Amino acid sequence: MRITVRHWLLLIWGFCNGVYATEIQTGGNSTRPDAVNIGAIFAFDSIIGRVAKVGIELALEDLNSSPDVLPGTQLKISMLDSNYSGFLGIVEVIKFMEAETVAIIGPQSSVIAHVVCQIANELQVPLLSFAATDPSLSSLSYPFFVRTTQNDLFQMAAIADMISYFGWREVIAVYTDDDYGRNGIAALGDKLSEKRCKISYKAAMSSELSRQDIMNALVKVALTESRILVLHTYNNYGLDILDVANYLGMMGSGYVWIATNWLTDIIDTDSPLPSGELDNIQGLITLRMYTPDSQLKRNFVSRWRKMASKEKDHGSFGLNTYALYAYDTVWLLARALDAYFNHGGNISFSKDSRLSELRRGNLHLDAMSIFDGGPRLLQNILQTNMTGLTGSIQFDSDKNLVHPAYEIINVIGTGYRRIGYWSNFSGLKVQPPETFYSTPGNISRSNPQLYSVIWPGQTTERPQGWVFPNRGRYLRIGVPNRVSYREVISYSPSTDSFSGYCIDVFTAAVNLLPYAVPYKLIPFGDGRNNPSIAQLIEALAAGDFDASIGDIAITTNRTRMADFTQPFIESGLVVVAPVRTLKSNAWSFLTPFTPMMWCVTAGFFLIVGAVVWILEHRLNDEFRGPPRKQITTVLWFSFSTMFFAHRENTVSTLGRLVLIIWLFVVLIINSSYTASLTSLLTVQQLSSPIKGIESLMTSNDPIGYQQGSFARNYLIEELNIHESRLIPLNSADEYENALIKGPNNGGVAAVVDERAYMELFLSTRCEFTIVGQEFTKNGWGFAFPRDSPLAVDMSTVILQLSENGDLQRIYDKWLTSSACSSQGSKLEVYRLELKSFVGLFLLCGSACLLALLLYFILLVRQFMHQCPEEETEPSSSSSQSSQLRRLRTFLSFANEKEEESKRRSKRRQMEKESNKSTSYGGLSVNDSEGGSHET
């Protein structure tokens, strides 16, 4: 191949215009064609189609006049009208395939896209849809489908976040029954489940329904509980549904309507709307695909009116977001084609062998060809990174546009107000999403924010979201038909009525609800034995009842089958056993202290006495004398400090320090002893062989429990008590008889039941009492089916009853009656143990040791000063006797009174000085005589 000057010029020109790769073919022809055929298919007469047509034309005008993208190549777009018909859409796509089209912009409808994608996959022609938002089109089954607008999956995520933000749990979905509607609502259900919410009712509607059919469907919706409705349909059909809803009174106070972005398309395109249509959408919440503000977008808007006014067939219309996405789709495809050509791609088609076999008939399907460069062009499309009218245009791994975001619109009056934004990056916020992209560390999805909403009915108070359905029937409520503890629940068969504590609490709570709840109480049980509460909850879960009220303990297993309200009474399991009265005896005064406490206290009396004697012996005459007298003095001084009656005075500093600390210890011990003894002698003391649940677990005695209570399963499953030891009891009288008989006479050692029952039982039976601690913590609540909104509302009003005191008044009316509560009695004799006074004894002992250590150091120093060791030559024979003599001298010094040792030391010092003086005088005389003689 010979490269001519013309080839070099083309190569340089390509680099200057941003072309990074060029392939030169033999014969001097460039790979770039003069024109590229693109198809576009949408409904010209639709709201989306009208704006999309103008947007595509503007994009084509700008593109073909730009030297930066596709230089030397003209983009030709053939637009065909699908006229809302899936069949016509398929036929027109086939026409594009016959004309060697490299890509198709569209289709507009998700329903048509599902069919057309099969053709695109076969012929490898990319489909770029600016309006097909069905989430299922992103699946791997449609590799050649590229969505250049937002996926409805994100719109449904925004709605789910709003539902959770406002505290609702159930919604009703009203939607068009086709691929677009069904798949969108399926995505909504998935997103709601992530928020622990759900779709309670689905109202599917065909676009062919008459007004009467719409009315019949909405009447069924009105009979349901939820008042939160999500309307997901087409813009030419949604207003008809809202008109019927307004006629049925479903646009008033209490209702919440959330419309998907079809409503903002109408508002943006056809404003101002007629007054009748405005009345039908007052208070609605809707969404609009968010496109950030930019200079490029402002320039486009300024050109819009002039271009849209040329559309004589449809008259003047406004700009909605689909026009922006259609404009960006053309530019996206052009840039992808530009990259395709830069990397050596060319336009070539090949025949499909399977279509060639279908030449029979007049369809001429063999005229369609496979685009050889389709996969490579698709890859260029998905790798494009550009900024358009709608913001940043990039695709993630799921072929969705990055940074999906929506504006949340509240329709009010003749216009609307923006109450916030949603994006998958920041969640619900009142600031635009792009303000958070640059500071990801400062954003938290856990703190959603929205401005206030004006709801249907012109109210700013958040709707409750549901009402009790008016279906002409009562709420069936199961109530245990108890045979014991009728203060809790009592059923009268003659009048078919209930009374008792639980009934009064339920009635008071229902009366506080902001809506009427017609109900009927239905007895559960045979009236001869207490019914099983577990079976009552199972019947509720099976749908036999709409709710269950009564003495229903909230346990883990039961919460798996039903939802419970806030507990209206606390009640855990306790052990009740017989008790006997402890009588006083001659040695009751020793009871306050344990034997160990008595021994240690007596020992410290002696130790402190001995320490004080050691510290005072050399200074204080009262601690001196014959050995018998000194022992008597120590004992008297030690024990007299118990009553602060010691007569001996302490004169040493260390002795006084030890005595002060010891007197403080004695004060605490005396006070504790006096208080404990007073309590023992004035309060009746009770005793029981059963100390609590622990002693029951270690024994083999039979245990009683209330029939139908959860106590049986708890004792077996949690505490591993054998089933043969458990005896069911039905009434308080059976409790009493079984406890009186005892385990050896066919009775029980103790009864395990809930505290609320046991307090009623003990109120008139003082020979029994609760032993040990309460070993479970639970309460009674009302049960409702799972995810019932009535459970939440009932919990709220039960808290109100607690706060305003009504709950306590109901409790006092039914459950406060105690004949034994005035008796001051104690079940256990509490004896003061050594561990309660360890700190005091350690303090006193430490003071004694420190005082003795200091005293010994001072005594040794004094001894060394007053009795210095005599200077003698050491010898092995006399060393042992010298040490013994020194020890005897030290002991004699320690036993000697300090004044006498000082006088003796002083006398010894004077004698030593006198001897030195005499020796010095003798030496002087001799020396003088010797000197004279020499002289």
mmCIF file of C-alpha atoms in Angstrom, residues 23-166:
data_model
loop_
_atom_site.group_PDB
_atom_site.id
_atom_site.type_symbol
_atom_site.label_atom_id
_atom_site.label_comp_id
_atom_site.label_asym_id
_atom_site.label_seq_id
_atom_site.Cartn_x
_atom_site.Cartn_y
_atom_site.Cartn_z
ATOM 1 C CA GLU A 23 -7.100 3.129 9.522
ATOM 2 C CA ILE A 24 -6.097 3.701 5.900
ATOM 3 C CA GLN A 25 -7.435 1.227 3.441
ATOM 4 C CA THR A 26 -6.019 0.199 0.135
ATOM 5 C CA GLY A 27 -7.360 2.230 -2.684
ATOM 6 C CA GLY A 28 -7.283 5.538 -0.718
ATOM 7 C CA ASN A 29 -10.804 5.285 0.864
ATOM 8 C CA SER A 30 -11.298 6.299 4.581
ATOM 9 C CA THR A 31 -13.317 4.075 6.933
ATOM 10 C CA ARG A 32 -15.643 7.004 7.760
ATOM 11 C CA PRO A 33 -18.790 6.971 5.634
ATOM 12 C CA ASP A 34 -20.395 10.111 4.330
ATOM 13 C CA ALA A 35 -23.619 9.362 6.232
ATOM 14 C CA VAL A 36 -24.831 7.014 8.971
ATOM 15 C CA ASN A 37 -28.444 5.847 9.098
ATOM 16 C CA ILE A 38 -30.120 5.971 12.517
ATOM 17 C CA GLY A 39 -33.744 5.040 13.233
ATOM 18 C CA ALA A 40 -36.030 6.594 15.836
ATOM 19 C CA ILE A 41 -39.394 5.172 16.872
ATOM 20 C CA PHE A 42 -41.889 6.698 19.306
ATOM 21 C CA ALA A 43 -45.504 7.892 19.418
ATOM 22 C CA PHE A 44 -45.553 11.346 17.850
ATOM 23 C CA ASP A 45 -48.903 12.271 19.378
ATOM 24 C CA SER A 46 -47.939 11.464 22.995
ATOM 25 C CA ILE A 47 -46.697 13.943 25.559
ATOM 26 C CA ILE A 48 -43.293 12.261 25.524
ATOM 27 C CA GLY A 49 -43.244 11.918 21.738
ATOM 28 C CA ARG A 50 -43.989 15.597 21.089
ATOM 29 C CA VAL A 51 -41.084 16.874 23.148
ATOM 30 C CA ALA A 52 -38.769 14.049 22.063
ATOM 31 C CA LYS A 53 -39.266 14.888 18.395
ATOM 32 C CA VAL A 54 -38.216 18.483 18.973
ATOM 33 C CA GLY A 55 -35.303 17.391 21.148
ATOM 34 C CA ILE A 56 -33.997 14.969 18.493
ATOM 35 C CA GLU A 57 -34.281 17.587 15.770
ATOM 36 C CA LEU A 58 -32.366 20.137 17.829
ATOM 37 C CA ALA A 59 -29.675 17.580 18.628
ATOM 38 C CA LEU A 60 -29.363 16.608 14.972
ATOM 39 C CA GLU A 61 -29.047 20.259 13.950
ATOM 40 C CA ASP A 62 -26.337 20.918 16.547
ATOM 41 C CA LEU A 63 -24.495 17.711 15.826
ATOM 42 C CA ASN A 64 -24.240 18.000 12.058
ATOM 43 C CA SER A 65 -22.952 21.554 12.410
ATOM 44 C CA SER A 66 -20.278 20.585 14.938
ATOM 45 C CA PRO A 67 -16.740 19.854 13.627
ATOM 46 C CA ASP A 68 -15.739 18.049 16.830
ATOM 47 C CA VAL A 69 -17.938 14.955 16.603
ATOM 48 C CA LEU A 70 -18.250 12.775 13.474
ATOM 49 C CA PRO A 71 -16.247 15.120 11.205
ATOM 50 C CA GLY A 72 -17.013 14.490 7.582
ATOM 51 C CA THR A 73 -19.925 12.189 8.432
ATOM 52 C CA GLN A 74 -23.546 13.238 8.489
ATOM 53 C CA LEU A 75 -25.922 11.616 10.933
ATOM 54 C CA LYS A 76 -29.296 10.824 9.388
ATOM 55 C CA ILE A 77 -32.205 10.003 11.702
ATOM 56 C CA SER A 78 -35.411 8.530 10.290
ATOM 57 C CA MET A 79 -38.292 9.000 12.753
ATOM 58 C CA LEU A 80 -41.327 6.698 12.536
ATOM 59 C CA ASP A 81 -44.581 6.931 14.510
ATOM 60 C CA SER A 82 -45.522 3.837 16.528
ATOM 61 C CA ASN A 83 -48.937 5.377 17.284
ATOM 62 C CA TYR A 84 -49.140 3.590 20.686
ATOM 63 C CA SER A 85 -49.249 0.250 18.882
ATOM 64 C CA GLY A 86 -46.922 -2.602 19.704
ATOM 65 C CA PHE A 87 -47.603 -4.221 16.342
ATOM 66 C CA LEU A 88 -46.795 -1.077 14.381
ATOM 67 C CA GLY A 89 -43.666 -0.624 16.468
ATOM 68 C CA ILE A 90 -42.429 -4.057 15.482
ATOM 69 C CA VAL A 91 -43.193 -3.468 11.800
ATOM 70 C CA GLU A 92 -41.351 -0.153 11.810
ATOM 71 C CA VAL A 93 -38.306 -1.663 13.486
ATOM 72 C CA ILE A 94 -38.214 -4.279 10.730
ATOM 73 C CA LYS A 95 -38.258 -1.434 8.178
ATOM 74 C CA PHE A 96 -35.206 0.071 9.880
ATOM 75 C CA MET A 97 -33.409 -3.240 9.727
ATOM 76 C CA GLU A 98 -34.016 -3.455 5.977
ATOM 77 C CA ALA A 99 -32.408 -0.005 5.511
ATOM 78 C CA GLU A 100 -29.077 -1.042 7.038
ATOM 79 C CA THR A 101 -29.576 1.010 10.225
ATOM 80 C CA VAL A 102 -26.696 0.844 12.718
ATOM 81 C CA ALA A 103 -28.715 1.916 15.797
ATOM 82 C CA ILE A 104 -32.278 2.769 16.810
ATOM 83 C CA ILE A 105 -33.321 5.534 19.196
ATOM 84 C CA GLY A 106 -36.331 4.145 21.037
ATOM 85 C CA PRO A 107 -38.758 2.602 21.417
ATOM 86 C CA GLN A 108 -40.674 4.874 23.740
ATOM 87 C CA SER A 109 -42.883 2.145 25.214
ATOM 88 C CA SER A 110 -41.508 -0.531 27.555
ATOM 89 C CA VAL A 111 -44.055 -2.982 26.141
ATOM 90 C CA ILE A 112 -42.728 -2.529 22.601
ATOM 91 C CA ALA A 113 -39.145 -2.642 23.879
ATOM 92 C CA HIS A 114 -39.629 -6.173 25.214
ATOM 93 C CA VAL A 115 -40.479 -7.420 21.718
ATOM 94 C CA VAL A 116 -38.115 -5.243 19.708
ATOM 95 C CA CYS A 117 -35.176 -6.232 21.914
ATOM 96 C CA GLN A 118 -35.418 -9.756 20.557
ATOM 97 C CA ILE A 119 -34.949 -8.445 17.020
ATOM 98 C CA ALA A 120 -32.110 -6.167 18.127
ATOM 99 C CA ASN A 121 -30.343 -9.072 19.805
ATOM 100 C CA GLU A 122 -30.613 -11.169 16.653
ATOM 101 C CA LEU A 123 -29.401 -8.446 14.264
ATOM 102 C CA GLN A 124 -26.918 -6.880 16.761
ATOM 103 C CA VAL A 125 -28.350 -3.376 16.478
ATOM 104 C CA PRO A 126 -28.170 -1.261 19.667
ATOM 105 C CA LEU A 127 -31.445 0.202 20.977
ATOM 106 C CA LEU A 128 -31.072 3.486 22.858
ATOM 107 C CA SER A 129 -34.342 4.266 24.632
ATOM 108 C CA PHE A 130 -34.871 7.637 26.309
ATOM 109 C CA ALA A 131 -38.327 6.676 27.680
ATOM 110 C CA ALA A 132 -38.594 2.900 28.347
ATOM 111 C CA THR A 133 -38.142 2.787 32.124
ATOM 112 C CA ASP A 134 -39.254 -0.799 32.880
ATOM 113 C CA PRO A 135 -36.668 -2.203 35.377
ATOM 114 C CA SER A 136 -36.725 -5.674 33.812
ATOM 115 C CA LEU A 137 -35.214 -4.305 30.562
ATOM 116 C CA SER A 138 -31.868 -4.112 32.374
ATOM 117 C CA SER A 139 -31.615 -7.879 32.572
ATOM 118 C CA LEU A 140 -28.971 -9.920 30.783
ATOM 119 C CA SER A 141 -31.627 -11.118 28.324
ATOM 120 C CA TYR A 142 -31.458 -7.752 26.527
ATOM 121 C CA PRO A 143 -27.745 -7.080 25.908
ATOM 122 C CA PHE A 144 -28.348 -4.624 23.033
ATOM 123 C CA PHE A 145 -30.857 -2.496 24.970
ATOM 124 C CA VAL A 146 -29.349 0.686 26.416
ATOM 125 C CA ARG A 147 -31.515 2.855 28.669
ATOM 126 C CA THR A 148 -30.509 6.504 28.313
ATOM 127 C CA THR A 149 -32.994 7.673 30.939
ATOM 128 C CA GLN A 150 -33.570 6.767 34.576
ATOM 129 C CA ASN A 151 -34.539 3.251 35.559
ATOM 130 C CA ASP A 152 -37.897 2.962 37.350
ATOM 131 C CA LEU A 153 -36.103 0.865 39.928
ATOM 132 C CA PHE A 154 -34.688 4.089 41.397
ATOM 133 C CA GLN A 155 -38.034 5.853 41.227
ATOM 134 C CA MET A 156 -39.566 3.038 43.251
ATOM 135 C CA ALA A 157 -36.676 3.247 45.721
ATOM 136 C CA ALA A 158 -37.463 6.940 46.181
ATOM 137 C CA ILE A 159 -41.136 6.136 46.850
ATOM 138 C CA ALA A 160 -40.172 3.422 49.346
ATOM 139 C CA ASP A 161 -37.925 5.887 51.165
ATOM 140 C CA MET A 162 -40.800 8.365 51.368
ATOM 141 C CA ILE A 163 -43.170 5.709 52.727
ATOM 142 C CA SER A 164 -40.647 4.847 55.424
ATOM 143 C CA TYR A 165 -39.908 8.524 56.124
ATOM 144 C CA PHE A 166 -43.557 9.305 56.875
#
